PDB file of C-alpha atoms in Angstrom:
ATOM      1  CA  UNK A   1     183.139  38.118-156.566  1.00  0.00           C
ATOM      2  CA  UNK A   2     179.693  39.716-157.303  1.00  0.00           C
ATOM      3  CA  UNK A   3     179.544  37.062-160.634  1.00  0.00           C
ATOM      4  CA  UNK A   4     180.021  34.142-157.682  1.00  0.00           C
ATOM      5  CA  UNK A   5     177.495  35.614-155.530  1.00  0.00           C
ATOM      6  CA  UNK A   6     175.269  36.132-158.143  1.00  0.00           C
ATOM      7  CA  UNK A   7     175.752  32.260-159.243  1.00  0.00           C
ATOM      8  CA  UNK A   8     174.928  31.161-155.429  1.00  0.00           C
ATOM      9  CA  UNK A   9     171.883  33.387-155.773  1.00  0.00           C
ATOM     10  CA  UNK A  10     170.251  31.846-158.948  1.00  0.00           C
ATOM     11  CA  UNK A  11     171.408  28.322-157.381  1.00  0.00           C
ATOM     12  CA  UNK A  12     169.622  28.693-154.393  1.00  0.00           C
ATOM     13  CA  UNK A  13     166.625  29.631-156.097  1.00  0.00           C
ATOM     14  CA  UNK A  14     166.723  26.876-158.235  1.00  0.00           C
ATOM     15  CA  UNK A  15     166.914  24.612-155.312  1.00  0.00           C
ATOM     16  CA  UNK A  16     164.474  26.147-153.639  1.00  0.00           C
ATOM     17  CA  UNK A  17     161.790  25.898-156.655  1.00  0.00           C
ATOM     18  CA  UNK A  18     163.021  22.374-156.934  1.00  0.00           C
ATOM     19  CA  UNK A  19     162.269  21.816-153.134  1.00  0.00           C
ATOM     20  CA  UNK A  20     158.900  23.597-153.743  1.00  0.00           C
ATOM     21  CA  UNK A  21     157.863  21.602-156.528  1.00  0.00           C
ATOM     22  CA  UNK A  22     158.771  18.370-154.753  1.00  0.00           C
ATOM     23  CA  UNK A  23     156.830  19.067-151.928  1.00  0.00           C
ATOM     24  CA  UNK A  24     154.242  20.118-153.988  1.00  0.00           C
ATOM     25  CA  UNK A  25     154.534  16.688-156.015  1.00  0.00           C
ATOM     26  CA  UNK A  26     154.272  14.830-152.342  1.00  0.00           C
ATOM     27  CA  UNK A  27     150.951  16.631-150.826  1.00  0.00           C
ATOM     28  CA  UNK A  28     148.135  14.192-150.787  1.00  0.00           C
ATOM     29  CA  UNK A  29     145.891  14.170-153.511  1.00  0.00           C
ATOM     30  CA  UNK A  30     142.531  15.105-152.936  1.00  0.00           C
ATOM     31  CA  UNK A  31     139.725  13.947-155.982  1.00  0.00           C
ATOM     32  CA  UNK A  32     136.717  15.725-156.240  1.00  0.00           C
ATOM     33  CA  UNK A  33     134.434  14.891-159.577  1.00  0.00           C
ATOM     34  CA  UNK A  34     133.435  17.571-161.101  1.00  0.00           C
ATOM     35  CA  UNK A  35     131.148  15.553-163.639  1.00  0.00           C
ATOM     36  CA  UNK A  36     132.579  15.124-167.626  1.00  0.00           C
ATOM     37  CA  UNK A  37     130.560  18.426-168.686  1.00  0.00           C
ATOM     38  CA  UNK A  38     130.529  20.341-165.329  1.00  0.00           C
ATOM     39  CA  UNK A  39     127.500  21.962-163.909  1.00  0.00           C
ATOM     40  CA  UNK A  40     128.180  25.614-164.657  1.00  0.00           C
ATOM     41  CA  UNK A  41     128.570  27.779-162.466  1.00  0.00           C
ATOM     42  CA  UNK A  42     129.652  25.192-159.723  1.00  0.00           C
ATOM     43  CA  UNK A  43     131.794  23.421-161.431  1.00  0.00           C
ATOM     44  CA  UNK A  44     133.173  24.411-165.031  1.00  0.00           C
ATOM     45  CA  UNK A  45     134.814  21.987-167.305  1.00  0.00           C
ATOM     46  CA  UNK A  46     136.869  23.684-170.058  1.00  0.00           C
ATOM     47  CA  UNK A  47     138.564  21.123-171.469  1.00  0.00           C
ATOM     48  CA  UNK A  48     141.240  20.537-168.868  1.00  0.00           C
ATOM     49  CA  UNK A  49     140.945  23.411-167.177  1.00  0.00           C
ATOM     50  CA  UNK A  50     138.307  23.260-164.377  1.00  0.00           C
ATOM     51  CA  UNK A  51     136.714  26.364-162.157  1.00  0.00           C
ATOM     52  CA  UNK A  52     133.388  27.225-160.620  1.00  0.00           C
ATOM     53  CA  UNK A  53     132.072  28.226-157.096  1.00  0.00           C
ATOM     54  CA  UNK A  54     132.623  24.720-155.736  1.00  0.00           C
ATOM     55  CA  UNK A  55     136.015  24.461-157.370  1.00  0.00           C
ATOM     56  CA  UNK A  56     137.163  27.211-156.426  1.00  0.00           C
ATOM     57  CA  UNK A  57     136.348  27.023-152.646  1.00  0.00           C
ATOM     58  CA  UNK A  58     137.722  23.157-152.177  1.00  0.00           C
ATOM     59  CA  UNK A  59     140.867  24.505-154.030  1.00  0.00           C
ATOM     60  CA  UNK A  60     141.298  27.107-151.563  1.00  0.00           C
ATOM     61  CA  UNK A  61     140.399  25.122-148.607  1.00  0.00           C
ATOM     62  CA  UNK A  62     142.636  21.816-149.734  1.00  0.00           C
ATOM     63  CA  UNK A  63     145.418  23.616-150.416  1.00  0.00           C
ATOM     64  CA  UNK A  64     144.964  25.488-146.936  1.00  0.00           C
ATOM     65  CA  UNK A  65     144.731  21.922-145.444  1.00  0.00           C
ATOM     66  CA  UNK A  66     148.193  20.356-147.439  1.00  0.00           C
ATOM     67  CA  UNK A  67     146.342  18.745-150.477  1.00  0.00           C
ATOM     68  CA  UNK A  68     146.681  18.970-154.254  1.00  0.00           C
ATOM     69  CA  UNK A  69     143.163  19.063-155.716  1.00  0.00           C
ATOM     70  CA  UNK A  70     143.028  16.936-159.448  1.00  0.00           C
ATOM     71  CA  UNK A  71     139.758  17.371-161.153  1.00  0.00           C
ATOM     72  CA  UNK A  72     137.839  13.968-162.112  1.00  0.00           C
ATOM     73  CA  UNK A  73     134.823  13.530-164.487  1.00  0.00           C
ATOM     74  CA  UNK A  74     132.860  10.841-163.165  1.00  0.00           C
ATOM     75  CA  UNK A  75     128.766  10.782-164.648  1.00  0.00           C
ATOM     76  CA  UNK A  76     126.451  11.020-162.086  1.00  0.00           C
ATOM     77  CA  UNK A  77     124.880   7.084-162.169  1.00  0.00           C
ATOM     78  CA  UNK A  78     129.094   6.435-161.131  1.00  0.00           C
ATOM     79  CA  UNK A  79     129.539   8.512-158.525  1.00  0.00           C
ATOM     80  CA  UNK A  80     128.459   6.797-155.552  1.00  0.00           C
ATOM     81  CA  UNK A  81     129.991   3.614-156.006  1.00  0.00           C
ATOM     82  CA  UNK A  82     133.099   5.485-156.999  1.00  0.00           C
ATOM     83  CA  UNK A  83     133.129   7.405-153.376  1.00  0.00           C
ATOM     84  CA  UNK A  84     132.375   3.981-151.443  1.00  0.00           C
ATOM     85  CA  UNK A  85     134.856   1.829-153.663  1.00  0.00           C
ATOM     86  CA  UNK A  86     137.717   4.989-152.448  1.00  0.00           C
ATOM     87  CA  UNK A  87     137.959   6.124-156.588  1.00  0.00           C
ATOM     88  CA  UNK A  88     137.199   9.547-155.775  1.00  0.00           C
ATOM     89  CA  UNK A  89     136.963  11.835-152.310  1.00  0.00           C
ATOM     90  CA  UNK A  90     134.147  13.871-153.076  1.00  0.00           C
ATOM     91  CA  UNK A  91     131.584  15.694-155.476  1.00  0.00           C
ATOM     92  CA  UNK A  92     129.380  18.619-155.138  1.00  0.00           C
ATOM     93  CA  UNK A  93     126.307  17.001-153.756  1.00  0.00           C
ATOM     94  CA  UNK A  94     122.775  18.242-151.810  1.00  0.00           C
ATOM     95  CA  UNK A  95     121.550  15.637-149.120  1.00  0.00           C
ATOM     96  CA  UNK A  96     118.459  15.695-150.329  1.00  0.00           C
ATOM     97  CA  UNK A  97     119.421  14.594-154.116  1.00  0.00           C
ATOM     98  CA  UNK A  98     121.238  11.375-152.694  1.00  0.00           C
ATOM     99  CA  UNK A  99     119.739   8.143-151.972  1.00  0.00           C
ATOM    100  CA  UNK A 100     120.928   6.751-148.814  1.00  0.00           C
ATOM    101  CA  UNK A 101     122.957   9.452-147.696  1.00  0.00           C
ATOM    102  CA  UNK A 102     123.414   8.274-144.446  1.00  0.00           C
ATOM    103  CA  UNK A 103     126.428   6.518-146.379  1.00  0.00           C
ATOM    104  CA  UNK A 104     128.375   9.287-146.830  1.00  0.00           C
ATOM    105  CA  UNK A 105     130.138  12.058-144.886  1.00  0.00           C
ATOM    106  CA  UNK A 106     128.827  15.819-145.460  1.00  0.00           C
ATOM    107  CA  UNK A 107     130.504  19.031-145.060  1.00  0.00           C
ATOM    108  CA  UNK A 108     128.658  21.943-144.316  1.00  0.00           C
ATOM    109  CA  UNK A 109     126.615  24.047-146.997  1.00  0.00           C
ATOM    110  CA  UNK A 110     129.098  25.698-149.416  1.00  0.00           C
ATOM    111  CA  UNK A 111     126.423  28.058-151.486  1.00  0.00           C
ATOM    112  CA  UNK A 112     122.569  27.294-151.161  1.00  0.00           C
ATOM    113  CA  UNK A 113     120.708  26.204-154.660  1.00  0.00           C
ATOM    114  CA  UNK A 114     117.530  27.878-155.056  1.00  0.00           C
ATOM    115  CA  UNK A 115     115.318  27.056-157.780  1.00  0.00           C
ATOM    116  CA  UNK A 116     113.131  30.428-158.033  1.00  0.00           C
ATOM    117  CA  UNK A 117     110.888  31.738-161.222  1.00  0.00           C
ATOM    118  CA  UNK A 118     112.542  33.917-163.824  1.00  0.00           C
ATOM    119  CA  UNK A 119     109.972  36.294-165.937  1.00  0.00           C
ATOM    120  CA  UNK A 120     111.117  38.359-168.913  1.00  0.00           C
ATOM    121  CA  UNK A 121     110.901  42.080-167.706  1.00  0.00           C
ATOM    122  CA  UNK A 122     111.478  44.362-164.211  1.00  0.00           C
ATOM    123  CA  UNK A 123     107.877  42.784-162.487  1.00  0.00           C
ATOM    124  CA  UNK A 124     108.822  40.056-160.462  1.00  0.00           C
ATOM    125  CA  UNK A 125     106.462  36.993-160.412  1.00  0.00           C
ATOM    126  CA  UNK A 126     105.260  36.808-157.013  1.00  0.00           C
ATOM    127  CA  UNK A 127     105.647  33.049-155.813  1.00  0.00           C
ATOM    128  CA  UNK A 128     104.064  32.032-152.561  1.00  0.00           C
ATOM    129  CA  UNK A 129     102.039  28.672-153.467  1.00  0.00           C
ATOM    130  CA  UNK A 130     101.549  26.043-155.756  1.00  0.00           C
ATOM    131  CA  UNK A 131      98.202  27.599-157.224  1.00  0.00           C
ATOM    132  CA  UNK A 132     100.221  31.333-158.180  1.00  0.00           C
ATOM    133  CA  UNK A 133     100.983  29.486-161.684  1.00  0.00           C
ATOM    134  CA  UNK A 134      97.726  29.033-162.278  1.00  0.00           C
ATOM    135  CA  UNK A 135      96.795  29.843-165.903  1.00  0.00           C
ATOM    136  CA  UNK A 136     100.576  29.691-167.136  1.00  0.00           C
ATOM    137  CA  UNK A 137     103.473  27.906-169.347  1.00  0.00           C
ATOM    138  CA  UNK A 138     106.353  27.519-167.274  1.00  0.00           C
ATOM    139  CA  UNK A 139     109.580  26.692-169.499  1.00  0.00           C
ATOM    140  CA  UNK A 140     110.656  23.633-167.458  1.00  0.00           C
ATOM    141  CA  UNK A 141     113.901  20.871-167.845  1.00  0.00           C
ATOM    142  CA  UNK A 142     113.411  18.243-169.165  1.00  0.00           C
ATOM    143  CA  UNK A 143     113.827  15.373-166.607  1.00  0.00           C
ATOM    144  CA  UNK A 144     113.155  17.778-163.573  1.00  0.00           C
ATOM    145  CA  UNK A 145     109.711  16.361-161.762  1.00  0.00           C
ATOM    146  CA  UNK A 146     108.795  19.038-159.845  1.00  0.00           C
ATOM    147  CA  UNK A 147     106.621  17.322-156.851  1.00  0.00           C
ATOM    148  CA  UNK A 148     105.633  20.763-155.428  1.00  0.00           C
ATOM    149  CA  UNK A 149     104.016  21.793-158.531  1.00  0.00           C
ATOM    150  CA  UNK A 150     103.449  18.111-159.680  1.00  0.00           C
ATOM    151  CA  UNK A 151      99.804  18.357-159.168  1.00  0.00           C
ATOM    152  CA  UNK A 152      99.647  21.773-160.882  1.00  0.00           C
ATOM    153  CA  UNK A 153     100.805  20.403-164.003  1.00  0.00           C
ATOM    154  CA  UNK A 154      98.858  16.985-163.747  1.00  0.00           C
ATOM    155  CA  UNK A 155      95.580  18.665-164.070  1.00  0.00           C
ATOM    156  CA  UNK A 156      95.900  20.967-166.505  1.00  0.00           C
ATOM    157  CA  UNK A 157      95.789  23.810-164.214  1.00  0.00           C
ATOM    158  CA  UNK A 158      99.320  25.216-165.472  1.00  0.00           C
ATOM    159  CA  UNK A 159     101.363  23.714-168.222  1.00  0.00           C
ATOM    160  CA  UNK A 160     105.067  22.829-168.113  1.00  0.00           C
ATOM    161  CA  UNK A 161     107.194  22.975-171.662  1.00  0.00           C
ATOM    162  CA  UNK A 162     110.050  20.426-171.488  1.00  0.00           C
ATOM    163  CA  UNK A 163     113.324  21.748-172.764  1.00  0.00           C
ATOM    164  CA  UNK A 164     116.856  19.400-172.678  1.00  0.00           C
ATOM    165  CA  UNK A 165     119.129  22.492-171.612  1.00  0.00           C
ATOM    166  CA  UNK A 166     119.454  25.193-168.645  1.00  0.00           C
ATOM    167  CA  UNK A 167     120.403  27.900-171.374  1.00  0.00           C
ATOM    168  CA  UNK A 168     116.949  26.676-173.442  1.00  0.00           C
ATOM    169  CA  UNK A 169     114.936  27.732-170.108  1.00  0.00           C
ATOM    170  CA  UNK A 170     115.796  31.252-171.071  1.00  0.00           C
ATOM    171  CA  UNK A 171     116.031  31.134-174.532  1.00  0.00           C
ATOM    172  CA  UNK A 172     112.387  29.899-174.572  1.00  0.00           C
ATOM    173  CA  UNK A 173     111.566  32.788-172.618  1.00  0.00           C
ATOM    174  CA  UNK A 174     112.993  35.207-174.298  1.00  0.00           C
ATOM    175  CA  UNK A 175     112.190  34.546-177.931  1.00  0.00           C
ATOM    176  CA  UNK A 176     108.794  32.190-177.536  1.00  0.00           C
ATOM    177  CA  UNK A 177     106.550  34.801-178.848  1.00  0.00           C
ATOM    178  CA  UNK A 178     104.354  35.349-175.729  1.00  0.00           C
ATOM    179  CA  UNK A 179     103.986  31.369-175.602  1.00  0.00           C
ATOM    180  CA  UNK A 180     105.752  31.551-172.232  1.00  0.00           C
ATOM    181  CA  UNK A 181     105.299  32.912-169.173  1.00  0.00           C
ATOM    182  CA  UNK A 182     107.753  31.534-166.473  1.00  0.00           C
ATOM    183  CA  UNK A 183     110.997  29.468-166.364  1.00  0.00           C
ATOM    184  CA  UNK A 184     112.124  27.264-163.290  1.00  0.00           C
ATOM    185  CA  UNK A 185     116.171  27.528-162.622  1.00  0.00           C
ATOM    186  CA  UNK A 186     118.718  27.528-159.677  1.00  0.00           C
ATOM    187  CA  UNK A 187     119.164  31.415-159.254  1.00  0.00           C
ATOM    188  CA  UNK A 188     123.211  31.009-159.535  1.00  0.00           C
ATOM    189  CA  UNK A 189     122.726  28.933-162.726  1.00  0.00           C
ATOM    190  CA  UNK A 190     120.603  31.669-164.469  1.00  0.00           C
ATOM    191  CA  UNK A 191     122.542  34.771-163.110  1.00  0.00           C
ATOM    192  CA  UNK A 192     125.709  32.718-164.402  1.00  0.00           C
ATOM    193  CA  UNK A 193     123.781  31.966-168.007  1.00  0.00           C
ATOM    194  CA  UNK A 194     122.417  35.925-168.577  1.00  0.00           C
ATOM    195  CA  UNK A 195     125.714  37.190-167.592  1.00  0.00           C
ATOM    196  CA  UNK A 196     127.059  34.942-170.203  1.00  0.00           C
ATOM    197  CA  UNK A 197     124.678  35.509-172.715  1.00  0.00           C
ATOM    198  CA  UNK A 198     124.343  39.134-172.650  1.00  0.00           C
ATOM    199  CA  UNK A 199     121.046  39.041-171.310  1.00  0.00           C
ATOM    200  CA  UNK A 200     121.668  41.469-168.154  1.00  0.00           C
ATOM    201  CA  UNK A 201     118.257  43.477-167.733  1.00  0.00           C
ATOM    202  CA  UNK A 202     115.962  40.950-169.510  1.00  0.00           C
ATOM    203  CA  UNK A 203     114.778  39.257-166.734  1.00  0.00           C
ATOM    204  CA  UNK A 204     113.290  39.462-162.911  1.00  0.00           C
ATOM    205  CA  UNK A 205     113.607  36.506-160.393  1.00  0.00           C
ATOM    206  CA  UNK A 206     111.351  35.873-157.730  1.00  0.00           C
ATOM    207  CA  UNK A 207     111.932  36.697-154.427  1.00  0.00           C
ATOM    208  CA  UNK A 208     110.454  32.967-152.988  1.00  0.00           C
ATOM    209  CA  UNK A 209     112.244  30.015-154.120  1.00  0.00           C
ATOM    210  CA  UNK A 210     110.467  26.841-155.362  1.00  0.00           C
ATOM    211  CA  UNK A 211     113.260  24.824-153.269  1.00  0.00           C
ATOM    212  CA  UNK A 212     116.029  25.932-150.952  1.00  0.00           C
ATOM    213  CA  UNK A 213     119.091  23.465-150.598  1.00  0.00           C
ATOM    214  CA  UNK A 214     122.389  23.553-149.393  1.00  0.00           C
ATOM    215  CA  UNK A 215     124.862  22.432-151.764  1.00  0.00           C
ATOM    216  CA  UNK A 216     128.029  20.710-150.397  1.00  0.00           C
ATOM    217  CA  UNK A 217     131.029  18.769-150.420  1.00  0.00           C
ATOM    218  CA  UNK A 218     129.587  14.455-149.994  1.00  0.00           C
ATOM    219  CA  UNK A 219     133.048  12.695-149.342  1.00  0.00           C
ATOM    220  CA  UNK A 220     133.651   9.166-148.445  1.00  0.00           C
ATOM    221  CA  UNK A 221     132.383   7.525-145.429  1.00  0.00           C
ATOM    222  CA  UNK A 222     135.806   7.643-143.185  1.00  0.00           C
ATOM    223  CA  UNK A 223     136.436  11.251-144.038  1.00  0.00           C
ATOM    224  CA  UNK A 224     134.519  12.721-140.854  1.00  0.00           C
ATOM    225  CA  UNK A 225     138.208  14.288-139.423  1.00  0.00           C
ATOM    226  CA  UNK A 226     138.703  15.807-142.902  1.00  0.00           C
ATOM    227  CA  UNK A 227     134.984  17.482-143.178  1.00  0.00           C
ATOM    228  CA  UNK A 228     135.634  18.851-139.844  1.00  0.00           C
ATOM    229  CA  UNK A 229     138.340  20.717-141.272  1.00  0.00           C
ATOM    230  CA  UNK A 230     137.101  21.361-144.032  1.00  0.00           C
ATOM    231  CA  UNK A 231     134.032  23.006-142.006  1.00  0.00           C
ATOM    232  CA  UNK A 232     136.247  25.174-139.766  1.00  0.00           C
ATOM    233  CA  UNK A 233     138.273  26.995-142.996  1.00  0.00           C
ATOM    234  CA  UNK A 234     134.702  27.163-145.061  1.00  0.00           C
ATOM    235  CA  UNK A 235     133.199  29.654-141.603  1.00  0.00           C
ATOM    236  CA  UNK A 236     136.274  31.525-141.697  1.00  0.00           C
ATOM    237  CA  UNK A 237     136.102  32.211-145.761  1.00  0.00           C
ATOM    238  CA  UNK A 238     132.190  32.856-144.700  1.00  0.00           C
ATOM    239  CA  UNK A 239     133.193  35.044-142.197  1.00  0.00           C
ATOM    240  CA  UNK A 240     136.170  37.091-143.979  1.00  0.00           C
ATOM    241  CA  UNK A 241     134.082  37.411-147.323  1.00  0.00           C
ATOM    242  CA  UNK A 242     136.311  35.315-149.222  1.00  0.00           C
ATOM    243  CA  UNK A 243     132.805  33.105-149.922  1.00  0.00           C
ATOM    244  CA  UNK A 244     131.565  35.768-151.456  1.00  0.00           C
ATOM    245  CA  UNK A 245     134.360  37.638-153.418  1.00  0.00           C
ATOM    246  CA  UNK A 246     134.285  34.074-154.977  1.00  0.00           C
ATOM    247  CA  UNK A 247     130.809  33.750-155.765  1.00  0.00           C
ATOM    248  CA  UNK A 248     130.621  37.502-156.959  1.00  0.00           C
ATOM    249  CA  UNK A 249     133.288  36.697-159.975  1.00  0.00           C
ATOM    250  CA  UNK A 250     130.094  34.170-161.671  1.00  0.00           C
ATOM    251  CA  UNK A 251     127.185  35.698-161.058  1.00  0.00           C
TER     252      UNK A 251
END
C-alpha cells in the first residue's frame, strides 16, 4: 500500500512539473535587446547567460505580468527599426538618446544614468559649471561629444583624452603618471567597473552630475496597456526596496 501511494505521489509530481513547464512553454514571449556585448552593469552579456539592473527588473516584472523574457542582441544602428518592424519589444533606452521618440512607447525611469567626474583619491572634484575644468585633462570616451563642456574643450581651455573603453577611463586615471586629472562616466558604470577591478578606495565621484537621465524600458508603439503595467509593478518594487536590493548586488 505505502509503495502505491508512494507511486501516485512521484506521478503527480511529475504531472504537475509537466503542467508547469507547459504553461511555462505557453506564456507570451516578451524580447528585450540587450545589445550583442551588453552595457555592463545594465545589461550583462555572458555568453548566453544575460543579467544586469535592467535585466533583472523586466525579468521580475514580466514574469509578474505572465511573460517569458528571451534575451536578444540587436546593435544599436538596428534597434529602432527592429521595435517598429515588431522584431523585438523593447531595449533599455533614455528619451533623450533617441531620435524621434515620439515613435515609441516609454515606461517610467527604471535607474537614473548620471555621468559625474571620478578623481583618483578621497577629495572630491567639486563640479558646478562648465569653467571648474579649467586647466585639466579629463580622460574622456571616445565617441562621447560632450555639448556641455564642448566649448571647454574647443578652446583649449581644458583638454579631453579620447579612450575606446569605459574600463580605459579609469585605467588612464589610475596609472597615467599625473597626465590626468578627471574621467567622465555614468556613476553605476564606474562603481560596477572598480568593484570589478579591485579598485574600491581609489577613487572619489562628484557629488554634481554632468547629465542626469532616466534610463528606461522604449517598447513598441502599441504597447501603451503593457507600459502601464509595467509602471504600476516598477512603484511597488520602488516602494518595497526590491529596486534597490537589485541595484545594491552591482554596485
Amino acid at each position: 500500500m505505502l509503495r502505491i501511494l508512494l507511486c501516485s505521489v512521484a506521478g503527480l509530481l511529475l504531472l504537475l512539473g509537466l503542467a508547469s513547464s507547459l504553461l511555462a512553454s505557453e506564456a507570451p514571449v516578451f524580447r528585450l535587446n540587450v545589445s550583442p556585448e551588453g552595457y555592463p552593469p545594465y545589461t550583462i552579456v555572458d555568453g548566453e547567460e544575460t543579467s544586469g539592473i535592467i535585466w533583472d527588473v523586466a525579468k521580475r516584472i514580466t514574469e509578474r505580468l505572465g511573460y517569458r523574457l528571451e534575451a536578444y542582441k540587436i546593435p544599436r544602428k538596428r534597434v529602432d527599426d527592429m521595435l517598429l518592424d515588431d522584431f523585438i519589444d523593447a531595449t533599455a533606452r533614455a528619451r533623450e538618446w533617441t531620435d524621434r521618440p515620439e515613435r515609441f512607447v516609454f515606461t517610467d525611469p527604471i535607474v537614473r544614468v548620471r555621468e559625474v567626474f571620478f578623481a583618483l583619491g578621497e577629495e572630491k572634484f567639486v563640479y558646478d559649471r562648465p569653467e571648474d575644468i579649467a586647466g585639466r585633462t579629463v580622460v574622456t570616451h571616445l565617441g562621447y561629444k560632450y555639448p556641455y563642456l564642448r566649448e571647454m574643450f574647443e578652446s583649449k581651455r581644458a583638454h579631453r583624452f579620447d579612450v575606446p573603453k569605459d574600463k580605459d577611463l579609469f585605467s588612464y586615471l589610475l596609472h597615467g603618471d599625473d597626465n590626468f586629472d578627471l574621467a567622465i562616466s555614468d556613476m553605476l558604470v564606474g562603481q560596477w567597473l572598480i568593484r570589478q577591478n579591485g579598485w574600491r578606495g581609489q577613487f572619489s565621484v562628484s557629488d554634481n552630475a554632468l547629465t542626469d537621465l532616466g534610463l528606461r524600458l522604449m517598447l513598441r508603439p502599441d504597447m501603451d496597456a503593457f507600459a502601464d503595467k509595467f509602471n504600476a509593478e516598477l512603484t511597488a518594487m520602488k516602494s518595497n526596496g526590491d529596486l534597490d536590493r537589485i541595484m545594491d548586488a552591482y554596485r
